[in-house]
XYZ file of C-alpha atoms in Angstrom:
309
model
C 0.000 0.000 0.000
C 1.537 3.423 -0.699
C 1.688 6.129 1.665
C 2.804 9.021 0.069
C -0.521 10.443 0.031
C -1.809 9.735 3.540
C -4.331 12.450 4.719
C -3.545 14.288 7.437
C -5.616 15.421 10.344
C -5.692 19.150 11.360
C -4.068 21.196 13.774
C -5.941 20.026 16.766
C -7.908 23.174 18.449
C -9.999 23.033 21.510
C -13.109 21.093 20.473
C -10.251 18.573 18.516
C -8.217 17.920 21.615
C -11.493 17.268 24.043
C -12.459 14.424 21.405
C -8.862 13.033 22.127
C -9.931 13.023 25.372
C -13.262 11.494 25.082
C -12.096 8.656 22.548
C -8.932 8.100 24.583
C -7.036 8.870 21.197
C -2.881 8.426 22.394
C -0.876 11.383 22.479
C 1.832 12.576 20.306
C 1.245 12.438 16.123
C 2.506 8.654 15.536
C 0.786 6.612 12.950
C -1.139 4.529 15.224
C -1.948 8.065 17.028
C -3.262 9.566 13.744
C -4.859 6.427 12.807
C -6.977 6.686 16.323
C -7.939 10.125 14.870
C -8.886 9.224 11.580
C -10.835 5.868 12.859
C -13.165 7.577 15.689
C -12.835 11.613 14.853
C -13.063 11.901 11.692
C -14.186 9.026 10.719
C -12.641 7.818 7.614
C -12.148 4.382 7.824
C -10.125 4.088 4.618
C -7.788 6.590 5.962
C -7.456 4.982 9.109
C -6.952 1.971 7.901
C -3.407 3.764 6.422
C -2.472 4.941 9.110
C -2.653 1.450 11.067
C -0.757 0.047 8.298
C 2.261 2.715 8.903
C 2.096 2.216 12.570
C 2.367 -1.459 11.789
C 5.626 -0.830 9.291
C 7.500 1.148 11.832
C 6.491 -0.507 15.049
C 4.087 1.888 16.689
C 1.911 -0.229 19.466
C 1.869 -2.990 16.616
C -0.248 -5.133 18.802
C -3.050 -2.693 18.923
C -2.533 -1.638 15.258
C -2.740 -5.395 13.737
C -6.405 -5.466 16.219
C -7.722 -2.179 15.263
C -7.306 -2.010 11.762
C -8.799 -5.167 11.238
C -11.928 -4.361 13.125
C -11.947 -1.498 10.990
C -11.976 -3.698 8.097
C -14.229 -5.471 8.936
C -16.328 -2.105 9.360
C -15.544 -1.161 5.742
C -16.217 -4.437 4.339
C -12.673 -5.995 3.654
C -13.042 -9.381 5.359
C -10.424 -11.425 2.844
C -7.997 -8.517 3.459
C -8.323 -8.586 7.664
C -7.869 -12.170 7.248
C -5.001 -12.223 5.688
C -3.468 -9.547 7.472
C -3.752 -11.099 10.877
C -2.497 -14.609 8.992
C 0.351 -12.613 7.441
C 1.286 -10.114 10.845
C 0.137 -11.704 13.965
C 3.979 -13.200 14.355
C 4.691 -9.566 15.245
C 2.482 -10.037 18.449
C 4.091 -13.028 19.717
C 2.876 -12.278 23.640
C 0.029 -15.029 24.603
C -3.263 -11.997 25.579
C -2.312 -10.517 21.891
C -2.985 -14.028 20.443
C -5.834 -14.849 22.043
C -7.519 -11.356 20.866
C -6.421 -12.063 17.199
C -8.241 -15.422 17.580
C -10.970 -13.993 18.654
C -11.113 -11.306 16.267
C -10.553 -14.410 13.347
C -13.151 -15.748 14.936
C -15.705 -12.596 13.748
C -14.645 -12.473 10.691
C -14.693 -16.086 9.589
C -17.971 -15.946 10.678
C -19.082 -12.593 8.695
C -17.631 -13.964 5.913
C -19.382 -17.226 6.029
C -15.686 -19.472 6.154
C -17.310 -22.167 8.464
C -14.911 -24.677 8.059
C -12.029 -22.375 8.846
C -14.004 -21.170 12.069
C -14.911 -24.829 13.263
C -11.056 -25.498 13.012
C -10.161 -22.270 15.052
C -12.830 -22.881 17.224
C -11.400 -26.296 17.810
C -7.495 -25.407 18.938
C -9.373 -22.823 21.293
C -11.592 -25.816 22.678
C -8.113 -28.102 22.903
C -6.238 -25.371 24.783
C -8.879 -24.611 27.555
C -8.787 -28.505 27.950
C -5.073 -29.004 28.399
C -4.914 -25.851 30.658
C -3.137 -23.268 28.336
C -5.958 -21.262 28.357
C -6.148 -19.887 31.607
C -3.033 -18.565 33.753
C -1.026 -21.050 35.250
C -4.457 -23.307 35.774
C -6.384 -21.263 37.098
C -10.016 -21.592 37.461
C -10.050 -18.236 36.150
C -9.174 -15.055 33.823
C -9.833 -11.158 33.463
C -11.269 -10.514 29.793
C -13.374 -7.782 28.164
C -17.251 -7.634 27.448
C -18.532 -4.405 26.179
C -15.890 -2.106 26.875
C -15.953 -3.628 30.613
C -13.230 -5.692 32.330
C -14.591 -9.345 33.700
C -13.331 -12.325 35.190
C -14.553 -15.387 33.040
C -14.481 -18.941 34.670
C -13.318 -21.789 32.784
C -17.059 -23.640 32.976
C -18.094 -19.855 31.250
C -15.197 -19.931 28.725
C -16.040 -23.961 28.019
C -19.543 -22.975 27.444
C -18.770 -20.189 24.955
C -16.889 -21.942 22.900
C -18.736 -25.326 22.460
C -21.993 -22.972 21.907
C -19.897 -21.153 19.051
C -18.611 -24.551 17.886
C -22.191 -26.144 18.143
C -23.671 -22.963 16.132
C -21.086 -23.361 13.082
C -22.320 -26.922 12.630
C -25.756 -25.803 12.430
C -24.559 -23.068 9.818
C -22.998 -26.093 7.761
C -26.695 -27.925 8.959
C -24.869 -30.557 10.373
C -27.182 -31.261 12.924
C -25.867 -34.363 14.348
C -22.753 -32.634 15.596
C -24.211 -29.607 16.805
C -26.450 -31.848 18.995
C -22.989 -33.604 20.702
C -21.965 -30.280 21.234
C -24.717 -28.716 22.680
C -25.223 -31.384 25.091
C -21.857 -31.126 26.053
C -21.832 -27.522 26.670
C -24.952 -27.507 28.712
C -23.469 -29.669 31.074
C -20.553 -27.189 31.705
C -22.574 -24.443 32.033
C -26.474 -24.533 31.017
C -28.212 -21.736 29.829
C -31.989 -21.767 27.796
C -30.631 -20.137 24.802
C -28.518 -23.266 24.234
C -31.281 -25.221 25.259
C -33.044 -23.414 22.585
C -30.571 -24.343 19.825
C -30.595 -28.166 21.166
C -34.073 -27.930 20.677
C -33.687 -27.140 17.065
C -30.974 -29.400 16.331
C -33.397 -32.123 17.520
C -36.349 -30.636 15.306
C -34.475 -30.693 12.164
C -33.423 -34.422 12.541
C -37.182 -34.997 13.280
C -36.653 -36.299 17.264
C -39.824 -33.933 17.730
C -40.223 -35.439 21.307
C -37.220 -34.860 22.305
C -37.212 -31.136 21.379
C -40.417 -30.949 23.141
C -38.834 -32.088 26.805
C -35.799 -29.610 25.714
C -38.601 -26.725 25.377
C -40.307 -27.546 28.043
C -37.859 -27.164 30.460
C -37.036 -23.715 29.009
C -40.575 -22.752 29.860
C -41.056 -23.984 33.036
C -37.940 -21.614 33.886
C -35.430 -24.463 34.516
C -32.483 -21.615 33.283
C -33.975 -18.562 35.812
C -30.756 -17.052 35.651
C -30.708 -16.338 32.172
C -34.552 -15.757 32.007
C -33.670 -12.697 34.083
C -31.967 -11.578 31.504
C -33.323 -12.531 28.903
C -37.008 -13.817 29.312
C -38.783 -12.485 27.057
C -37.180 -12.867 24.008
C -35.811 -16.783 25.009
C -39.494 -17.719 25.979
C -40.429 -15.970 22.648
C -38.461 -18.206 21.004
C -39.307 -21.316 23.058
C -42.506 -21.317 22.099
C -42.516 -20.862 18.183
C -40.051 -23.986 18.504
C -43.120 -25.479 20.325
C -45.548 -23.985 17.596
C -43.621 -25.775 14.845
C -43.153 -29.005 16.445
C -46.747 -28.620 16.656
C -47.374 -28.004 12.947
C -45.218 -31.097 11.921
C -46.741 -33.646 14.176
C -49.044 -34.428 11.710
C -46.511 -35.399 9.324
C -43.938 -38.159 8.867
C -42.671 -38.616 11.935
C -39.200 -40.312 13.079
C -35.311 -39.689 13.068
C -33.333 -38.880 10.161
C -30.093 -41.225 9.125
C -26.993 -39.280 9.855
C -24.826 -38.681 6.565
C -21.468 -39.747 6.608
C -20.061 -36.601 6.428
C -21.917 -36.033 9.763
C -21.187 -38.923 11.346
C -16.843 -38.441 11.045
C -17.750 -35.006 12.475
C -18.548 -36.530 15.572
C -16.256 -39.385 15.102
C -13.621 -36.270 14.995
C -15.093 -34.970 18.120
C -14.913 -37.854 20.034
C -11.120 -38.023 18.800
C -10.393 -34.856 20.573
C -11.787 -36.160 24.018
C -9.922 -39.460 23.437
C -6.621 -37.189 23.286
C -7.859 -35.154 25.858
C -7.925 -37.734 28.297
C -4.204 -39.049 27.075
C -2.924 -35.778 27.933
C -4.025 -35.945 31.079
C -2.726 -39.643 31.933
C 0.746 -38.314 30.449
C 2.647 -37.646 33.497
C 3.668 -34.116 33.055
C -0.149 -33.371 33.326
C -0.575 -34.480 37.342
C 0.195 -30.510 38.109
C -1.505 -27.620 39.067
C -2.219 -26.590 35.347
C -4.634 -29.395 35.221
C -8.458 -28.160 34.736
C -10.632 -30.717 37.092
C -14.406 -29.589 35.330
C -13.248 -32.013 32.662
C -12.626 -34.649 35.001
C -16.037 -34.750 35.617
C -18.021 -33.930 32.258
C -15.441 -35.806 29.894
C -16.704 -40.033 30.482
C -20.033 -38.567 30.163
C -19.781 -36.563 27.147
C -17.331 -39.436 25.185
C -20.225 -41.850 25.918
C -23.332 -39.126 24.660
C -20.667 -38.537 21.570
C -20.667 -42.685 20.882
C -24.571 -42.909 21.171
């Protein structure tokens, strides 16, 4: 990308300098500076977008640079070209949080740009990390992360939860339903919640198990998941029940379950894989120490035999 004709913002003035303020904008004229301006100011992406690119080249706050321009990419559109520079520049933010938040940010854009296959496999090594303790600090139990603009501490059963729902969600986008199902199962027995429940429930409907959907539902309705009805209620009940409603339209039809494809049936086999290693790892003895996670102790012989049914 040439530079030679990179905009530049004005001579800040009064009403210039407060908006630094407000938008937290970095001092000083740097690229990634200028590129802060540009992005939330004045806001022209494109030129932005420059600007990160410089700050990249000459190693102003590269970390930050790589994240932010590719968010703004994604803003404008260019979901290949984020893509491909994360792929191409991440090596520049070799620290462990950095990582993690170019995952993440993979993650959103694999997703935006309908890659499924690529996001299942990302989705995957995030899944495999959180079981063999890399995910968390030194074992813990628990992290600090970022929801909305607001700092959190996420447990592992939380961070388990998100990811198999995420996982579970991309198999339903590539309608393998049989997969999703494992999944879902799985993460509600880390950490339940009815909007999962919700998307069980529709996994079961659209490989016909219309009874078993049903007893999903009805749970959601009888407030089984209170926590998240808080939340929630009104638009998870919502959806509850025009599950319910269609079941009840397609009872009169052809009932029964649906013959897994092939296709769908090595996804799970390839599921069931990972918890095979998964359990290795932890019979290996460099995993008796503290960075061992003991959830999956517990939910790991149940989910390898719901994965074999």
């Amino acid at each position: 990308m040439v530079h030679a004709g990179l905009a530049q913002p004005p001579s800040p003035d009064a009403a210039a300098a407060a908006a630094h303020v407000a938008h937290k904008i970095p001092s000083g004229d740097g690229p990634y500076a200028r590129a802060k301006h540009y992005q939330l100011v004045e806001k022209d992406l494109d030129a932005s977008i420059a600007w990160f690119w410089k700050a990249i080249e000459t190693g102003d706050k590269v970390d930050s640079a790589l994240k932010d321009m590719a968010v703004v990419m994604k803003q404008r559109g260019y979901l290949d070209e984020a893509v491909d520079a994360i792929r191409s520049l991440r090596h520049l933010c070799p620290g462990k949080q950095s990582q993690e938040s170019l995952d993440n940010i993979l993650l959103d854009l694999y997703k935006a740009s309908g890659r499924t296959k690529e996001e299942i496999e990302l989705l995957k090594r995030k899944l495999r990390k959180i079981y063999l303790g890399e995910a968390f600090p030194r074992g813990k139990a628990t992290k600090r992360a970022r929801s909305h603009g607001r700092k959190i501490h996420v447990s592992v059963q939380q961070e388990t939860s998100r990811v198999l729902g995420n996982l579970a969600w991309a198999y339903m986008q590539q309608r393998n339903y049989m997969a999703a199902e494992a999944v879902y199962r799985k993460a509600q027995m880390v950490d339940p919640d009815a909007n999962k429940a919700c998307n069980l429930a529709l996994c079961l409907i659209e490989q016909r198990r219309l009874a078993d959907a049903e007893l999903v539902l009805a749970h959601v309705i009888a407030g089984a998941y209170n926590a998240d009805g808080r939340e929630h209620g009104g638009k998870i009940l919502k959806k509850a029940e025009e599950l319910l409603e269609r079941i009840r339209a397609e009872t009169g039809g052809a009932g029964g379950g649906e013959e897994a494809g092939s296709e769908d049936g090595a996804e799970v086999d390839e599921m069931e894989e990972l918890l095979d290693e998964v359990v290795r790892q932890w019979t290996a003895p460099y995993r008796r120490s503290d960075r061992r996670l003991p959830v999956f102790e517990e939910i790991t012989p149940l989910c390898r035999q719901q994965m074999a049914c």
